[in-house]
C-alpha cells in the first residue's frame, strides 16, 4: 500500500472517531442539535447529498463514452468507476436519511405505503435501481469474462441514470413557491452538474491510481487527457447554464427571485460563490484545461479542484432559497432561534458530515486495496 493510501486510511479513521460525537448527538437527540429549523429546513447535509449524487455520475459518464461514443480506452476505468458509484450512493443515502428526521418512519412510509404519484417515491426506486445495477456491474467487471452482460447493464444504466439525476432536479423544480428552483432549467442543471462533478472525480482517480502502475501509467495518462477534454466542455456548458439562470432571473424582475440571486452574489456567503465556486472551482480549472490540457498532472489537478469545490455549488443552490421570508412580516410574527432565515452550519452538522465522508473514504480505500477494481484492460487484473 502506498504512503498516500495509508495517510488517507489513517485520516478516515481519525475522521470517524472525531465525527462519532456528532453522530451520537444526531441519533440520541434527533434534529435538536442542528442549526436548521422551520424556515431553513435543509442545510449542509442536503448540500452534501446533492454533491455525492453528482459524484455518482462518474460511472454513468464513463459508460456513455465507452458504449455510446466508442471510447474503448476508457473501458479500463469501468470497475473503478462502478465501485465509486456504490461508495457515493452509500454516502448520499446516509446524508439524506439523517436529514429526514425519524429514519424508521421514512422506511415505513416508502416501503409499506409508497405513493407513486410522489417524486420522492420515484427517487427511492431509482436510487435502489442504481444500487442494484452498479453492484452487479462491479461484481461482473471484477470477475471478468462477461462482457455481454456488462454491456447490457451499461445500456440499462443510461436511462435509469438520466431519470435518477433528472428526477432529483424535478423534485426541486416543481416547488412553485421557490423561485430559484421553480424552473424548467433545474433538471437540466442537475444532469449537467452531475456529469461534471462525477466526471471530474473519475478523471482524478484515473490519474491517481494509474500514475505509478508501470505499463498502465500510459493508459492512465491517455485516459486522463481524454476525460479532461470532456470535462472542459462540460464545465463551459455548466457555466453557460448558470449565466442563463442569473440573467433570466434578473430580467424577470421577480422580487423574491432577485432577492435570492442577490443573496448568492452579495449576501453574507458571497465568497462561497465568487471565490470557492467561480474562482477556485471554475475559472482556474478551466484555464488549466485550456492551456495545459495535454499535461495529465494539470488535468488531474483541475479535476480535483472541481470536485472539492463543488459542494459550494450545491450549498448555493440549497441555502439561499430559504434566505427570503415567503410572507412579508413573518420575521416579526414569531420570534425564535429556529424561526429565522439566517443559517450557518453548526458543529454538529460538520461532525456528522466528517463522519459520513470519512466512512466513505474508508470504504473506498479498503475496496480498492482488497478487490481488483483497477484493470489494465477489460477483464485483466492489475491489483495490489
Coordinates of C-alpha atoms in Angstrom, one line a residue:
X1 CA 0.0 0.0 0.0
X2 CA 1.4 3.4 -1.0
X3 CA 2.2 6.0 1.7
X4 CA -0.6 8.3 0.3
X5 CA -3.1 5.5 0.7
X6 CA -2.0 4.8 4.3
X7 CA -2.4 8.5 5.0
X8 CA -6.0 8.5 3.7
X9 CA -6.8 5.4 5.7
X10 CA -5.5 6.9 8.9
X11 CA -7.2 10.2 8.2
X12 CA -10.5 8.5 7.5
X13 CA -10.2 6.5 10.8
X14 CA -9.5 9.7 12.7
X15 CA -12.5 11.4 10.9
X16 CA -14.8 8.6 12.0
X17 CA -13.6 8.9 15.6
X18 CA -13.9 12.7 15.7
X19 CA -17.3 12.6 14.0
X20 CA -18.7 10.0 16.3
X21 CA -19.7 12.5 18.8
X22 CA -21.8 14.3 16.2
X23 CA -23.4 11.0 15.1
X24 CA -24.1 10.2 18.8
X25 CA -25.9 13.5 19.2
X26 CA -27.9 13.1 16.0
X27 CA -29.0 9.5 16.9
X28 CA -29.7 10.3 20.6
X29 CA -31.4 13.7 20.2
X30 CA -32.7 13.7 16.7
X31 CA -32.6 17.0 14.9
X32 CA -32.4 19.1 18.1
X33 CA -28.7 19.7 17.9
X34 CA -28.7 21.1 14.3
X35 CA -28.8 24.7 13.2
X36 CA -31.5 24.5 10.5
X37 CA -35.1 24.9 11.6
X38 CA -38.6 25.6 10.3
X39 CA -37.8 28.4 7.8
X40 CA -34.5 26.7 6.7
X41 CA -35.4 23.0 6.7
X42 CA -32.5 22.0 4.5
X43 CA -28.9 22.9 5.0
X44 CA -25.4 21.4 4.9
X45 CA -26.5 17.7 4.8
X46 CA -28.8 18.2 1.8
X47 CA -25.9 20.1 0.1
X48 CA -23.6 17.1 0.7
X49 CA -26.4 14.8 -0.5
X50 CA -26.5 16.6 -3.8
X51 CA -22.7 16.6 -4.0
X52 CA -22.5 12.8 -3.7
X53 CA -25.5 12.5 -6.0
X54 CA -23.4 14.2 -8.7
X55 CA -20.2 12.3 -7.9
X56 CA -22.0 9.1 -8.5
X57 CA -22.5 10.1 -12.1
X58 CA -18.8 9.4 -12.9
X59 CA -19.6 5.8 -14.0
X60 CA -22.6 7.0 -15.9
X61 CA -20.3 9.3 -17.9
X62 CA -17.7 6.5 -18.5
X63 CA -20.5 4.1 -19.6
X64 CA -21.8 6.6 -22.1
X65 CA -18.4 7.4 -23.5
X66 CA -17.5 3.8 -23.9
X67 CA -20.7 2.2 -25.2
X68 CA -22.3 5.1 -27.0
X69 CA -19.3 7.1 -28.3
X70 CA -17.0 4.1 -28.7
X71 CA -14.1 5.4 -26.5
X72 CA -12.8 1.9 -25.7
X73 CA -9.7 3.3 -24.0
X74 CA -11.9 4.4 -21.1
X75 CA -13.1 0.8 -20.6
X76 CA -10.1 0.3 -18.2
X77 CA -11.9 2.7 -15.8
X78 CA -15.1 0.6 -15.7
X79 CA -14.5 -1.4 -12.5
X80 CA -13.1 1.6 -10.6
X81 CA -15.9 3.9 -11.6
X82 CA -18.7 1.3 -10.9
X83 CA -17.3 0.7 -7.4
X84 CA -17.0 4.5 -6.9
X85 CA -20.7 4.8 -7.6
X86 CA -21.5 2.3 -4.8
X87 CA -19.5 4.4 -2.3
X88 CA -21.2 7.6 -3.4
X89 CA -24.6 6.0 -3.1
X90 CA -23.7 4.9 0.5
X91 CA -22.7 8.5 1.4
X92 CA -25.7 10.2 -0.2
X93 CA -28.1 7.7 1.3
X94 CA -26.7 8.4 4.8
X95 CA -26.8 12.2 4.4
X96 CA -30.4 12.3 3.3
X97 CA -31.6 9.7 5.8
X98 CA -30.1 11.6 8.7
X99 CA -31.6 14.9 7.4
X100 CA -35.1 13.4 7.2
X101 CA -35.5 13.1 11.0
X102 CA -37.1 9.8 12.0
X103 CA -35.3 7.3 9.8
X104 CA -37.5 4.4 10.7
X105 CA -40.6 6.4 9.7
X106 CA -39.0 7.1 6.3
X107 CA -38.5 3.4 5.6
X108 CA -42.1 2.7 6.8
X109 CA -43.6 5.3 4.5
X110 CA -41.6 4.4 1.5
X111 CA -41.7 0.6 1.6
X112 CA -45.1 -0.1 3.2
X113 CA -47.2 2.7 1.8
X114 CA -45.5 4.1 -1.3
X115 CA -47.2 6.9 -3.3
X116 CA -46.2 6.5 -7.0
X117 CA -47.5 10.0 -7.7
X118 CA -44.8 11.4 -5.5
X119 CA -41.3 12.2 -6.9
X120 CA -39.8 11.1 -3.6
X121 CA -41.0 7.6 -4.1
X122 CA -39.5 7.5 -7.6
X123 CA -36.3 8.9 -6.3
X124 CA -36.1 5.9 -3.9
X125 CA -37.0 3.5 -6.7
X126 CA -34.3 4.9 -9.0
X127 CA -31.8 5.1 -6.1
X128 CA -32.4 1.4 -5.4
X129 CA -32.2 0.5 -9.1
X130 CA -28.8 2.4 -9.4
X131 CA -27.5 0.4 -6.4
X132 CA -28.5 -2.9 -7.8
X133 CA -27.2 -2.1 -11.3
X134 CA -23.8 -0.9 -10.1
X135 CA -23.4 -3.7 -7.5
X136 CA -23.9 -6.2 -10.4
X137 CA -21.6 -4.2 -12.7
X138 CA -18.9 -4.1 -10.1
X139 CA -19.1 -7.8 -9.4
X140 CA -19.1 -8.7 -13.1
X141 CA -16.3 -6.3 -14.0
X142 CA -14.1 -7.5 -11.2
X143 CA -14.8 -11.2 -12.0
X144 CA -14.2 -10.5 -15.8
X145 CA -15.2 -12.5 -18.8
X146 CA -18.9 -11.5 -19.0
X147 CA -18.7 -8.5 -21.3
X148 CA -22.2 -9.0 -22.9
X149 CA -24.0 -8.7 -19.5
X150 CA -21.9 -5.7 -18.6
X151 CA -22.7 -4.0 -21.8
X152 CA -26.5 -4.8 -21.3
X153 CA -26.3 -3.4 -17.7
X154 CA -24.5 -0.3 -19.1
X155 CA -27.2 0.4 -21.6
X156 CA -29.9 -0.1 -18.9
X157 CA -28.0 2.2 -16.5
X158 CA -28.1 5.1 -19.0
X159 CA -31.9 5.8 -18.9
X160 CA -32.0 4.9 -15.2
X161 CA -29.2 7.3 -14.5
X162 CA -30.7 10.2 -16.5
X163 CA -34.0 9.6 -14.8
X164 CA -32.4 9.4 -11.4
X165 CA -30.5 12.8 -11.8
X166 CA -33.3 14.4 -13.6
X167 CA -35.9 13.3 -11.0
X168 CA -33.8 14.8 -8.2
X169 CA -33.8 18.1 -10.2
X170 CA -37.5 17.9 -10.9
X171 CA -38.2 17.5 -7.1
X172 CA -36.9 21.0 -6.6
X173 CA -38.3 22.4 -9.9
X174 CA -41.9 21.7 -9.0
X175 CA -41.8 23.8 -5.8
X176 CA -43.8 26.7 -7.1
X177 CA -43.1 29.0 -4.1
X178 CA -39.3 28.7 -4.5
X179 CA -38.4 30.9 -7.5
X180 CA -34.8 29.9 -7.9
X181 CA -35.7 26.2 -8.1
X182 CA -39.1 26.5 -9.9
X183 CA -37.6 26.4 -13.4
X184 CA -37.6 24.0 -16.3
X185 CA -33.8 24.6 -16.3
X186 CA -33.3 22.9 -13.0
X187 CA -33.5 19.2 -14.1
X188 CA -31.0 20.0 -16.9
X189 CA -28.7 21.8 -14.5
X190 CA -28.8 18.7 -12.2
X191 CA -27.9 16.4 -15.1
X192 CA -25.0 18.6 -16.3
X193 CA -23.8 19.3 -12.8
X194 CA -23.8 15.5 -12.0
X195 CA -21.8 14.7 -15.2
X196 CA -19.3 17.5 -14.5
X197 CA -18.6 16.6 -10.8
X198 CA -18.8 12.9 -11.4
X199 CA -16.6 13.1 -14.4
X200 CA -14.1 15.2 -12.5
X201 CA -13.9 12.6 -9.8
X202 CA -13.3 9.8 -12.3
X203 CA -10.7 11.9 -14.1
X204 CA -8.8 12.5 -10.9
X205 CA -9.0 8.8 -9.8
X206 CA -7.8 7.6 -13.2
X207 CA -4.6 9.6 -12.9
X208 CA -4.1 8.9 -9.2
X209 CA -4.4 5.1 -9.4
X210 CA -2.6 4.6 -12.7
X211 CA 0.3 7.0 -12.5
X212 CA 2.7 4.6 -10.6
X213 CA 1.5 1.3 -12.0
X214 CA 4.2 0.6 -14.7
X215 CA 2.6 -0.2 -18.0
X216 CA -0.8 1.0 -17.0
X217 CA 0.7 4.5 -16.4
X218 CA 0.4 5.2 -20.2
X219 CA -3.3 4.1 -20.1
X220 CA -4.0 6.3 -17.1
X221 CA -2.3 9.3 -18.8
X222 CA -4.2 8.9 -22.1
X223 CA -7.4 8.4 -20.2
X224 CA -6.9 11.4 -18.0
X225 CA -6.2 13.6 -21.1
X226 CA -9.3 12.3 -22.9
X227 CA -11.6 12.9 -19.9
X228 CA -10.0 16.3 -19.4
X229 CA -11.3 17.3 -22.9
X230 CA -14.8 16.1 -21.9
X231 CA -14.6 18.0 -18.6
X232 CA -13.6 21.2 -20.4
X233 CA -16.8 21.3 -22.4
X234 CA -19.0 20.1 -19.5
X235 CA -17.6 23.0 -17.4
X236 CA -18.3 25.5 -20.2
X237 CA -21.8 24.2 -20.6
X238 CA -22.5 24.3 -16.8
X239 CA -21.2 27.9 -16.6
X240 CA -23.4 28.9 -19.6
X241 CA -26.4 27.4 -17.8
X242 CA -25.6 29.4 -14.7
X243 CA -25.3 32.6 -16.7
X244 CA -28.7 31.8 -18.2
X245 CA -30.2 31.2 -14.7
X246 CA -28.9 34.5 -13.4
X247 CA -29.7 36.6 -16.5
X248 CA -33.2 35.3 -16.8
X249 CA -33.8 35.7 -13.1
X250 CA -32.7 39.4 -13.1
X251 CA -34.5 40.2 -16.3
X252 CA -37.7 38.7 -14.9
X253 CA -37.5 41.2 -12.0
X254 CA -39.5 39.0 -9.7
X255 CA -38.7 40.4 -6.2
X256 CA -38.2 37.1 -4.4
X257 CA -36.1 35.6 -7.2
X258 CA -33.9 38.8 -7.4
X259 CA -33.5 38.7 -3.6
X260 CA -32.3 35.1 -3.7
X261 CA -29.8 35.9 -6.5
X262 CA -28.6 38.9 -4.7
X263 CA -28.1 36.8 -1.6
X264 CA -25.9 34.4 -3.6
X265 CA -23.8 37.1 -5.2
X266 CA -23.6 39.7 -2.4
X267 CA -25.0 38.1 0.7
X268 CA -23.1 37.0 3.8
X269 CA -21.8 34.0 2.0
X270 CA -20.8 35.8 -1.2
X271 CA -17.3 34.3 -1.0
X272 CA -18.8 30.8 -1.5
X273 CA -20.0 31.8 -4.9
X274 CA -17.2 34.1 -6.1
X275 CA -14.1 32.6 -4.6
X276 CA -14.8 28.9 -3.9
X277 CA -17.1 28.2 -6.9
X278 CA -16.2 30.7 -9.7
X279 CA -12.5 31.3 -9.0
X280 CA -11.2 28.0 -7.5
X281 CA -13.8 25.6 -8.9
X282 CA -14.4 27.1 -12.4
X283 CA -12.0 29.7 -13.8
X284 CA -8.7 28.2 -12.6
X285 CA -9.7 24.6 -13.7
X286 CA -11.0 25.9 -17.0
X287 CA -7.7 27.8 -17.6
X288 CA -5.7 24.7 -16.8
X289 CA -7.8 22.5 -19.1
X290 CA -7.5 25.0 -21.9
X291 CA -3.8 25.8 -21.6
X292 CA -2.4 22.6 -20.1
X293 CA -4.9 20.0 -21.4
X294 CA -2.2 17.7 -22.6
X295 CA -0.5 17.6 -19.2
X296 CA -2.2 14.8 -17.2
X297 CA -0.9 16.2 -13.9
X298 CA -2.5 19.6 -14.6
X299 CA -5.7 17.9 -15.8
X300 CA -5.9 15.8 -12.6
X301 CA -5.3 18.9 -10.5
X302 CA -8.1 20.8 -12.4
X303 CA -10.5 17.8 -11.8
X304 CA -9.5 17.7 -8.1
X305 CA -10.3 21.4 -7.8
X306 CA -13.7 20.9 -9.4
X307 CA -14.6 18.0 -7.0
X308 CA -13.6 19.6 -3.7
X309 CA -15.2 23.0 -4.5
X310 CA -18.5 21.6 -6.0
X311 CA -20.1 21.5 -2.6
X312 CA -20.2 25.3 -2.9
X313 CA -22.4 24.9 -6.0
X314 CA -24.8 22.7 -4.0
X315 CA -24.7 24.9 -1.0
X316 CA -25.5 28.0 -3.1
X317 CA -28.4 26.1 -4.7
X318 CA -30.0 24.9 -1.4
X319 CA -29.5 27.5 1.3
X320 CA -30.0 30.9 -0.4
X321 CA -33.5 29.9 -1.5
X322 CA -34.5 30.0 2.2
X323 CA -32.9 33.4 2.8
X324 CA -36.1 35.3 1.8
X325 CA -39.2 35.1 4.0
X326 CA -42.1 33.8 1.9
X327 CA -44.5 36.3 3.5
X328 CA -43.9 39.9 4.5
X329 CA -44.0 40.4 8.2
X330 CA -43.3 36.8 9.0
X331 CA -40.0 37.6 10.6
X332 CA -41.7 39.6 13.3
X333 CA -44.8 37.5 13.8
X334 CA -43.0 34.8 15.7
X335 CA -39.6 35.1 17.3
X336 CA -37.5 32.0 18.0
X337 CA -33.9 30.9 17.0
X338 CA -35.4 28.2 14.7
X339 CA -37.8 30.7 13.1
X340 CA -35.1 32.6 11.2
X341 CA -33.8 32.6 7.6
X342 CA -30.2 33.2 8.9
X343 CA -28.4 29.9 8.7
X344 CA -24.8 28.7 9.2
X345 CA -23.9 25.0 9.7
X346 CA -23.1 24.3 13.3
X347 CA -20.5 21.9 14.9
X348 CA -22.9 19.0 15.0
X349 CA -23.7 19.2 11.3
X350 CA -19.9 19.4 10.4
X351 CA -19.1 16.5 12.7
X352 CA -21.8 14.3 11.2
X353 CA -20.5 15.3 7.7
X354 CA -17.0 14.4 8.7
X355 CA -18.2 11.0 9.9
X356 CA -20.0 10.1 6.7
X357 CA -17.3 11.4 4.4
X358 CA -14.6 9.5 6.4
X359 CA -16.7 6.4 6.3
X360 CA -17.0 6.7 2.5
X361 CA -13.2 7.3 2.2
X362 CA -12.5 4.2 4.4
X363 CA -14.9 2.0 2.3
X364 CA -13.3 3.3 -0.9
X365 CA -9.7 2.7 0.2
X366 CA -10.5 -0.7 1.6
X367 CA -12.3 -1.7 -1.5
X368 CA -9.5 -0.5 -3.8
X369 CA -6.9 -2.3 -1.7
X370 CA -8.8 -5.6 -1.4
X371 CA -10.8 -6.1 -4.6
X372 CA -9.3 -5.8 -8.1
X373 CA -11.2 -2.7 -9.3
X374 CA -8.0 -1.5 -11.1
X375 CA -7.5 -3.1 -14.5
X376 CA -5.1 -2.7 -17.4
X377 CA -7.6 -4.0 -19.9
X378 CA -11.1 -5.3 -19.7
X379 CA -11.1 -8.4 -17.6
X380 CA -7.3 -8.2 -16.9
X381 CA -6.4 -7.7 -13.3
X382 CA -3.7 -5.4 -12.1
X383 CA -4.2 -5.4 -8.4
X384 CA -2.1 -4.8 -5.4

